[in-house]
Coordinates of C-alpha atoms and ligand atoms in Angstrom, one line a residue:
M1 CA 66.9 99.9 124.8
N2 CA 67.6 103.5 125.6
I3 CA 70.2 105.0 123.3
I4 CA 71.6 108.4 122.5
I5 CA 73.5 108.9 119.2
K6 CA 75.6 112.0 119.6
D7 CA 77.6 114.3 117.3
V8 CA 76.1 112.9 114.2
S9 CA 74.7 114.1 110.8
I10 CA 71.0 113.3 110.5
V11 CA 69.0 112.7 107.3
T12 CA 65.6 113.1 108.9
M13 CA 63.4 112.4 105.8
N14 CA 60.8 114.6 107.7
E15 CA 58.2 116.7 105.8
N16 CA 60.9 119.3 104.7
N17 CA 63.6 116.7 104.2
D18 CA 65.7 118.5 106.8
I19 CA 69.3 117.6 107.2
I20 CA 70.9 118.2 110.6
K21 CA 74.7 118.6 110.0
N22 CA 75.5 118.0 113.6
G23 CA 73.0 116.8 116.1
Y24 CA 71.7 114.0 118.3
I25 CA 69.0 111.4 118.6
V26 CA 67.5 110.1 121.8
I27 CA 65.8 106.7 121.6
N28 CA 63.6 105.5 124.4
Q29 CA 62.7 101.8 124.0
E30 CA 61.3 101.3 120.5
K31 CA 60.7 105.0 119.7
I32 CA 62.6 108.2 118.9
K33 CA 62.1 110.5 121.8
E34 CA 64.0 113.5 120.7
V35 CA 66.0 114.8 117.7
G36 CA 68.0 118.0 118.0
Y37 CA 70.7 120.2 116.7
G38 CA 74.1 120.6 118.3
E39 CA 75.2 119.0 121.5
Y40 CA 72.9 116.9 123.8
N41 CA 72.9 118.5 127.2
G42 CA 70.3 116.2 128.9
D43 CA 70.7 113.4 131.3
C44 CA 72.7 110.5 129.9
K45 CA 72.2 108.1 132.8
D46 CA 70.7 104.7 131.8
Y47 CA 71.4 105.5 128.1
K48 CA 73.9 103.7 125.8
I49 CA 75.9 106.4 124.1
I50 CA 76.8 106.0 120.5
N51 CA 79.4 108.4 119.1
G52 CA 78.3 109.5 115.7
K53 CA 81.4 111.4 114.7
N54 CA 82.0 111.0 111.0
S55 CA 78.7 109.2 110.5
C56 CA 75.3 110.1 109.3
V57 CA 72.1 108.5 110.4
M58 CA 69.1 107.9 108.1
P59 CA 65.8 106.0 108.5
G60 CA 66.1 102.2 107.7
L61 CA 65.4 101.3 104.1
V62 CA 62.1 99.6 103.3
N63 CA 62.4 96.8 100.6
C64 CA 58.8 96.7 99.3
H65 CA 59.1 93.7 97.0
T66 CA 61.2 90.7 97.4
H67 CA 61.2 86.9 97.5
A68 CA 63.8 86.6 100.4
A69 CA 64.6 82.9 100.3
M70 CA 65.4 83.0 96.6
T71 CA 68.9 83.8 97.8
L72 CA 69.4 80.0 97.4
L73 CA 68.9 80.5 93.6
R74 CA 71.3 83.5 93.2
G75 CA 73.2 83.1 90.0
Y76 CA 71.4 79.9 89.0
G77 CA 70.4 79.6 85.3
E78 CA 71.8 83.0 84.3
G79 CA 71.2 84.7 81.0
L80 CA 68.3 82.6 79.6
P81 CA 65.2 84.1 78.0
L82 CA 62.6 84.9 80.7
M83 CA 60.1 82.1 80.1
K84 CA 62.8 79.4 79.5
W85 CA 64.5 80.5 82.6
L86 CA 61.3 80.3 84.7
N87 CA 60.0 77.1 83.2
E88 CA 63.3 75.1 83.0
K89 CA 65.3 76.5 85.9
I90 CA 63.5 78.5 88.6
W91 CA 60.0 76.9 88.9
P92 CA 61.3 73.3 88.9
M93 CA 63.8 74.2 91.7
E94 CA 61.2 76.1 93.7
A95 CA 58.9 73.0 93.5
K96 CA 61.5 71.1 95.5
F97 CA 61.7 73.7 98.2
R98 CA 60.5 72.7 101.7
E99 CA 60.5 74.4 105.1
E100 CA 64.3 73.9 105.6
H101 CA 65.1 75.6 102.3
I102 CA 63.1 78.7 103.2
R103 CA 64.7 78.9 106.7
V104 CA 68.2 78.8 105.3
G105 CA 67.4 81.2 102.4
A106 CA 65.6 83.7 104.7
K107 CA 68.5 83.8 107.2
L108 CA 71.0 84.5 104.4
A109 CA 68.6 87.2 103.0
I110 CA 68.0 89.0 106.2
I111 CA 71.7 89.2 107.0
E112 CA 72.4 90.7 103.6
M113 CA 69.5 93.1 104.0
I114 CA 70.6 94.4 107.4
R115 CA 74.2 94.8 106.3
T116 CA 73.0 97.1 103.6
G117 CA 70.6 99.1 105.7
T118 CA 67.3 97.5 105.1
T119 CA 65.2 97.3 108.3
T120 CA 61.8 96.3 106.8
F121 CA 61.0 93.9 103.9
N122 CA 57.8 92.9 102.1
D123 CA 58.1 89.2 101.2
M124 CA 56.2 87.0 98.8
Y125 CA 57.2 83.4 99.0
F126 CA 56.3 80.0 100.3
F127 CA 56.3 78.6 103.9
Q128 CA 56.0 82.0 105.5
K129 CA 55.9 80.5 109.0
E130 CA 59.6 79.8 108.6
V131 CA 60.3 83.4 107.5
L132 CA 58.2 84.6 110.5
E133 CA 60.4 82.7 112.9
V134 CA 63.7 83.9 111.3
A135 CA 62.5 87.5 111.2
Q136 CA 61.6 87.4 114.8
E137 CA 64.9 85.7 115.8
F138 CA 66.9 88.3 113.8
N139 CA 64.7 91.3 114.9
I140 CA 63.8 92.7 111.5
R141 CA 60.5 94.2 110.5
A142 CA 58.7 92.1 107.9
V143 CA 55.5 91.7 105.9
L144 CA 54.8 88.1 105.1
G145 CA 52.9 87.4 101.8
T146 CA 51.7 83.9 101.2
P147 CA 51.6 83.5 97.4
I148 CA 48.4 82.4 95.6
I149 CA 49.1 81.0 92.2
G150 CA 47.5 78.6 89.7
D151 CA 44.7 76.1 90.3
A152 CA 45.3 75.4 94.0
W153 CA 44.3 78.9 94.9
E154 CA 41.5 78.0 97.3
E155 CA 43.9 76.0 99.6
Q156 CA 46.5 78.7 99.4
L157 CA 44.0 81.4 100.3
K158 CA 43.0 79.5 103.3
S159 CA 46.7 79.3 104.3
A160 CA 47.1 83.0 103.9
V161 CA 44.2 83.7 106.2
Q162 CA 45.5 81.2 108.7
L163 CA 48.9 82.8 108.7
N164 CA 47.3 86.2 109.3
D165 CA 45.4 84.8 112.3
F166 CA 48.6 83.1 113.5
V167 CA 50.6 86.3 113.3
K168 CA 48.0 88.3 115.0
E169 CA 47.8 85.8 117.9
Y170 CA 51.5 84.9 118.3
S171 CA 53.5 87.8 117.0
K172 CA 55.5 89.2 119.8
N173 CA 54.9 92.7 118.5
E174 CA 52.2 93.4 115.9
D175 CA 54.2 96.3 114.6
M176 CA 57.2 94.1 113.8
I177 CA 55.4 91.5 111.7
K178 CA 52.3 91.6 109.6
T179 CA 50.9 89.7 106.6
M180 CA 49.5 90.4 103.2
I181 CA 47.7 88.1 100.8
A182 CA 49.9 87.7 97.7
P183 CA 48.0 86.7 94.6
H184 CA 50.9 86.2 92.2
A185 CA 49.8 88.1 89.1
P186 CA 46.7 88.7 86.9
Y187 CA 48.0 86.2 84.4
T188 CA 48.6 83.3 86.8
L189 CA 45.2 83.3 88.4
S190 CA 41.6 83.0 87.2
K191 CA 39.2 85.8 87.4
E192 CA 37.2 83.8 89.9
A193 CA 40.2 83.4 92.1
L194 CA 41.1 87.1 92.0
I195 CA 37.5 88.1 92.9
R196 CA 37.5 85.7 95.9
V197 CA 41.0 87.0 97.1
A198 CA 39.6 90.5 96.8
E199 CA 36.6 89.6 99.0
I200 CA 38.6 87.8 101.6
A201 CA 41.3 90.6 101.9
K202 CA 38.5 93.1 102.4
Q203 CA 36.7 91.0 105.0
Q204 CA 39.9 90.4 107.0
Y205 CA 41.5 93.8 106.5
I206 CA 44.6 92.2 105.0
G207 CA 46.7 94.1 102.4
V208 CA 47.4 92.7 98.9
H209 CA 50.8 92.2 97.4
I210 CA 50.7 91.4 93.7
H211 CA 52.9 91.6 90.5
I212 CA 51.3 93.9 87.9
S213 CA 52.3 94.4 84.3
E214 CA 55.8 93.3 84.7
T215 CA 56.3 92.3 81.0
Q216 CA 54.7 93.1 77.7
D217 CA 53.8 89.4 77.3
E218 CA 51.6 89.6 80.4
V219 CA 49.9 92.7 79.1
D220 CA 49.3 91.0 75.7
M221 CA 47.9 87.9 77.4
I222 CA 45.4 89.8 79.6
K223 CA 44.4 92.0 76.6
S224 CA 43.6 89.0 74.4
K225 CA 41.7 87.2 77.2
Y226 CA 39.7 90.1 78.7
D227 CA 40.3 93.0 76.3
L228 CA 41.6 95.0 79.3
T229 CA 45.0 96.1 80.6
P230 CA 46.1 94.1 83.7
T231 CA 45.4 97.1 85.8
E232 CA 41.9 97.6 84.3
F233 CA 41.3 93.8 84.8
L234 CA 42.4 94.0 88.5
L235 CA 40.0 96.9 88.9
S236 CA 37.2 94.8 87.6
T237 CA 37.9 92.0 90.1
G238 CA 37.8 94.3 93.2
I239 CA 41.4 93.6 94.1
L240 CA 42.2 97.3 93.9
D241 CA 39.6 98.1 96.5
N242 CA 42.1 96.8 99.1
K243 CA 45.4 98.3 100.3
V244 CA 47.6 97.1 97.5
V245 CA 51.3 97.0 96.8
G246 CA 51.7 96.5 93.0
A247 CA 55.2 95.2 92.1
H248 CA 56.8 96.4 88.9
C249 CA 54.0 98.2 87.0
V250 CA 56.3 98.5 84.0
H251 CA 53.9 98.6 81.1
M252 CA 51.2 101.1 82.2
T253 CA 48.9 103.3 80.1
D254 CA 47.9 106.8 81.2
N255 CA 44.5 105.4 82.3
D256 CA 46.3 102.7 84.3
I257 CA 48.3 105.4 86.2
D258 CA 45.1 107.3 86.9
I259 CA 43.6 104.1 88.3
L260 CA 46.6 103.5 90.6
R261 CA 46.3 107.0 91.9
D262 CA 42.5 106.9 92.4
K263 CA 42.7 103.5 94.1
E264 CA 45.8 104.5 96.2
V265 CA 47.8 101.6 95.0
S266 CA 51.5 101.8 96.0
V267 CA 53.9 100.9 93.2
A268 CA 57.0 99.0 94.1
Y269 CA 59.6 100.0 91.6
N270 CA 62.2 97.2 90.9
P271 CA 64.7 98.8 88.5
Q272 CA 67.5 96.3 88.6
S273 CA 65.2 93.3 88.1
N274 CA 63.4 95.1 85.3
M275 CA 66.7 95.7 83.6
K276 CA 68.1 92.3 84.2
L277 CA 65.0 90.5 82.9
A278 CA 64.8 93.0 80.0
S279 CA 61.2 93.8 81.1
G280 CA 61.2 97.5 80.4
V281 CA 61.3 100.8 82.2
A282 CA 58.4 101.8 84.6
R283 CA 57.1 105.4 84.1
I284 CA 58.0 106.3 87.7
A285 CA 58.6 110.0 87.3
E286 CA 55.1 110.4 85.7
M287 CA 53.5 108.2 88.4
L288 CA 55.1 110.5 91.1
D289 CA 53.9 113.6 89.2
N290 CA 50.4 112.1 89.1
G291 CA 50.3 111.5 92.9
V292 CA 51.0 107.8 93.0
N293 CA 52.8 106.5 96.1
V294 CA 56.0 104.9 94.7
C295 CA 58.2 102.7 96.8
L296 CA 61.2 100.6 96.1
G297 CA 62.1 96.8 95.9
T298 CA 64.9 94.6 94.9
D299 CA 62.7 91.6 93.7
G300 CA 64.3 88.2 94.4
T301 CA 68.1 87.7 94.1
S302 CA 67.9 85.5 91.1
S303 CA 66.8 88.6 89.0
N304 CA 69.0 91.3 90.7
N305 CA 71.3 89.6 92.1
N306 CA 71.4 91.1 95.5
L307 CA 69.2 92.7 98.1
N308 CA 71.1 95.9 98.3
M309 CA 68.7 98.9 98.4
F310 CA 71.6 101.4 98.0
E311 CA 72.3 99.9 94.5
E312 CA 68.5 99.9 93.8
M313 CA 68.2 103.6 94.7
E314 CA 71.1 104.6 92.4
T315 CA 70.0 102.4 89.5
G316 CA 66.4 103.6 90.0
A317 CA 67.3 107.2 89.7
L318 CA 69.8 106.8 86.9
L319 CA 67.3 104.8 84.8
Q320 CA 64.6 107.5 85.1
K321 CA 67.0 110.2 84.1
L322 CA 68.0 108.3 81.1
W323 CA 64.5 107.2 80.2
Y324 CA 63.2 110.7 80.2
K325 CA 66.5 112.3 79.0
D326 CA 66.0 114.7 81.8
T327 CA 68.7 115.3 84.6
T328 CA 66.0 116.8 86.9
K329 CA 64.1 113.5 87.4
L330 CA 64.6 111.7 90.7
N331 CA 67.3 113.4 92.6
G332 CA 68.8 112.1 95.8
S333 CA 66.1 113.2 98.2
D334 CA 63.3 112.0 95.9
M335 CA 65.0 108.6 95.8
L336 CA 65.5 108.5 99.6
N337 CA 61.8 109.3 100.1
I338 CA 61.0 106.3 97.8
G339 CA 63.3 104.1 99.7
T340 CA 62.1 105.0 103.2
I341 CA 58.9 106.9 104.1
N342 CA 57.0 105.9 100.9
G343 CA 57.8 102.3 101.6
A344 CA 56.5 102.6 105.2
K345 CA 53.3 104.1 103.9
A346 CA 52.9 101.4 101.3
L347 CA 53.1 98.7 103.9
G348 CA 50.8 100.4 106.3
F349 CA 53.3 101.0 109.1
Q350 CA 52.4 104.0 111.2
K351 CA 55.1 106.4 112.3
L352 CA 57.9 104.6 110.4
G353 CA 60.4 105.9 107.8
R354 CA 61.4 109.2 109.4
I355 CA 63.8 110.4 112.1
E356 CA 61.3 112.5 114.0
E357 CA 60.0 112.5 117.6
G358 CA 57.4 109.7 118.1
Y359 CA 58.6 107.6 115.1
K360 CA 59.8 104.1 115.4
A361 CA 63.5 103.8 116.0
D362 CA 64.6 102.0 112.8
L363 CA 67.9 103.7 112.0
V364 CA 70.9 103.1 109.9
M365 CA 74.4 104.6 110.5
I366 CA 76.6 105.3 107.6
D367 CA 80.4 105.9 107.7
M368 CA 81.0 109.2 106.0
N369 CA 84.7 109.0 106.4
R370 CA 85.2 107.0 103.3
P371 CA 86.9 108.3 100.1
N372 CA 83.6 108.0 98.1
M373 CA 81.6 110.0 100.7
I374 CA 83.8 113.1 100.7
P375 CA 83.1 116.0 100.3
R376 CA 79.6 116.4 101.8
Y377 CA 78.0 119.2 99.8
D378 CA 74.9 117.1 99.4
I379 CA 74.5 114.1 101.8
D380 CA 71.3 112.8 100.0
S381 CA 73.1 112.6 96.8
N382 CA 76.2 111.0 98.4
I383 CA 73.9 108.3 99.9
V384 CA 72.1 107.6 96.6
F385 CA 74.8 108.1 94.0
A386 CA 78.1 107.6 95.8
A387 CA 77.5 105.0 98.6
S388 CA 77.6 101.3 97.9
G389 CA 75.8 100.0 101.0
N390 CA 79.1 98.8 102.6
E391 CA 79.3 102.1 104.5
V392 CA 76.5 100.9 106.8
H393 CA 78.2 100.1 110.1
T394 CA 75.3 100.2 112.7
V395 CA 71.7 99.3 112.4
I396 CA 69.0 99.8 115.0
I397 CA 65.6 98.2 114.5
N398 CA 62.7 98.9 116.8
G399 CA 65.1 100.5 119.3
E400 CA 67.4 97.4 119.4
I401 CA 70.9 97.5 118.1
V402 CA 71.2 94.6 115.6
L403 CA 74.4 95.5 113.9
Y404 CA 77.1 97.5 115.8
N405 CA 80.3 98.8 114.2
G406 CA 80.0 96.1 111.5
E407 CA 79.3 93.2 113.9
F408 CA 76.0 91.4 114.5
L409 CA 75.2 91.4 118.2
N410 CA 72.8 88.4 118.3
I411 CA 73.2 86.7 115.0
D412 CA 76.0 84.1 114.3
E413 CA 76.7 85.4 110.8
E414 CA 79.6 83.1 110.2
K415 CA 77.5 80.1 110.9
V416 CA 74.7 81.2 108.6
L417 CA 77.1 81.8 105.8
Y418 CA 78.8 78.4 106.3
E419 CA 75.5 76.6 106.5
S420 CA 74.1 78.4 103.4
N421 CA 77.1 77.5 101.3
K422 CA 76.9 73.8 102.5
F423 CA 73.2 73.7 101.9
C424 CA 73.5 75.0 98.3
E425 CA 76.2 72.6 97.4
N426 CA 73.7 69.8 97.8
L427 CA 70.8 71.7 96.1
I428 CA 71.6 71.7 92.4
Ligands
ZN1 ZN1 58.7 89.5 92.2

């Protein structure tokens, strides 16, 4: 679609984090053609005009670690100790999940994500062909990770490679959907399995999405088995020779952080999940200072309990300030970088995460005429610390308007909400 957004504030997230107080954006098909200050004086013929008065536009948020279809388990088995919760509640329910569960859960998740400004997500869950179809139907950018966990890893690894071949062959647009191999974690796979995953990922040029050092228990387990930290252990298996997104990375030594930097591992920070599961606080500010690419994720909704990246940005920044007892850690623009461009880099999308000429048109419009968004001394800070996500009114993904003035254009939201509720009534 060809679109011009006029008379709008623009949070560009470009190299200098420029903010244009009043300007315009021209979108040609799936790309940004022009970004400028003041009024647009060019030809408007064949363009849809969006009036941006009282709005600001920012790049779409990139959720770098989630388990989308876990929306079906939101609020289920709350408040239990972690291992009891997983063993007695979550894992037995997940074992019952089939294709239809994933389809319903993913639809609900994607609607929630788009409504709160997420335009790309990195998923790790079962039956990814279902997620692929829903993501294509709803027009959201997605990275599909087939999980590899436990003893059946050989079969699962085959499926992950098959999915990658399938996506390459059938995906309407390779830039919209891609895959990663998702070995669950160092403690849920044998060394042999991890070595094999590392080899296959390398041969097939597929990225790796893995949980690393989420809890102290995991670190203790790996330490007693291999006398290494989980990061050192993964280094020894060759996993880190691939393009890796490491989720959580809560319990890291100085040496671990050096390894992440040297191996160019992207860290997906999940502050709300880490707080809710009482896992700990990741050393994010130190990782950034050491040159690690940090991105942001919500994790699944059973440990969050939503997919709202605005909340995640706020919590993530507040937690770092408190942890280091230092108000200068993670200000608004740092957090916006983590939520947008750093995520795009982590997932290997070229020209994504900025509002700049030639970049993909994944844009989110926010209503600034809300009591919590006035005054506008510091728009970055308003977005991170004052917005709730409900201010998002229009979302453009790959140059297509998906949400317009609060209404989905091609998604029957009411039907999805009704069906999800009905489906969950019979689930438990
Ligand atoms: Zn996770």
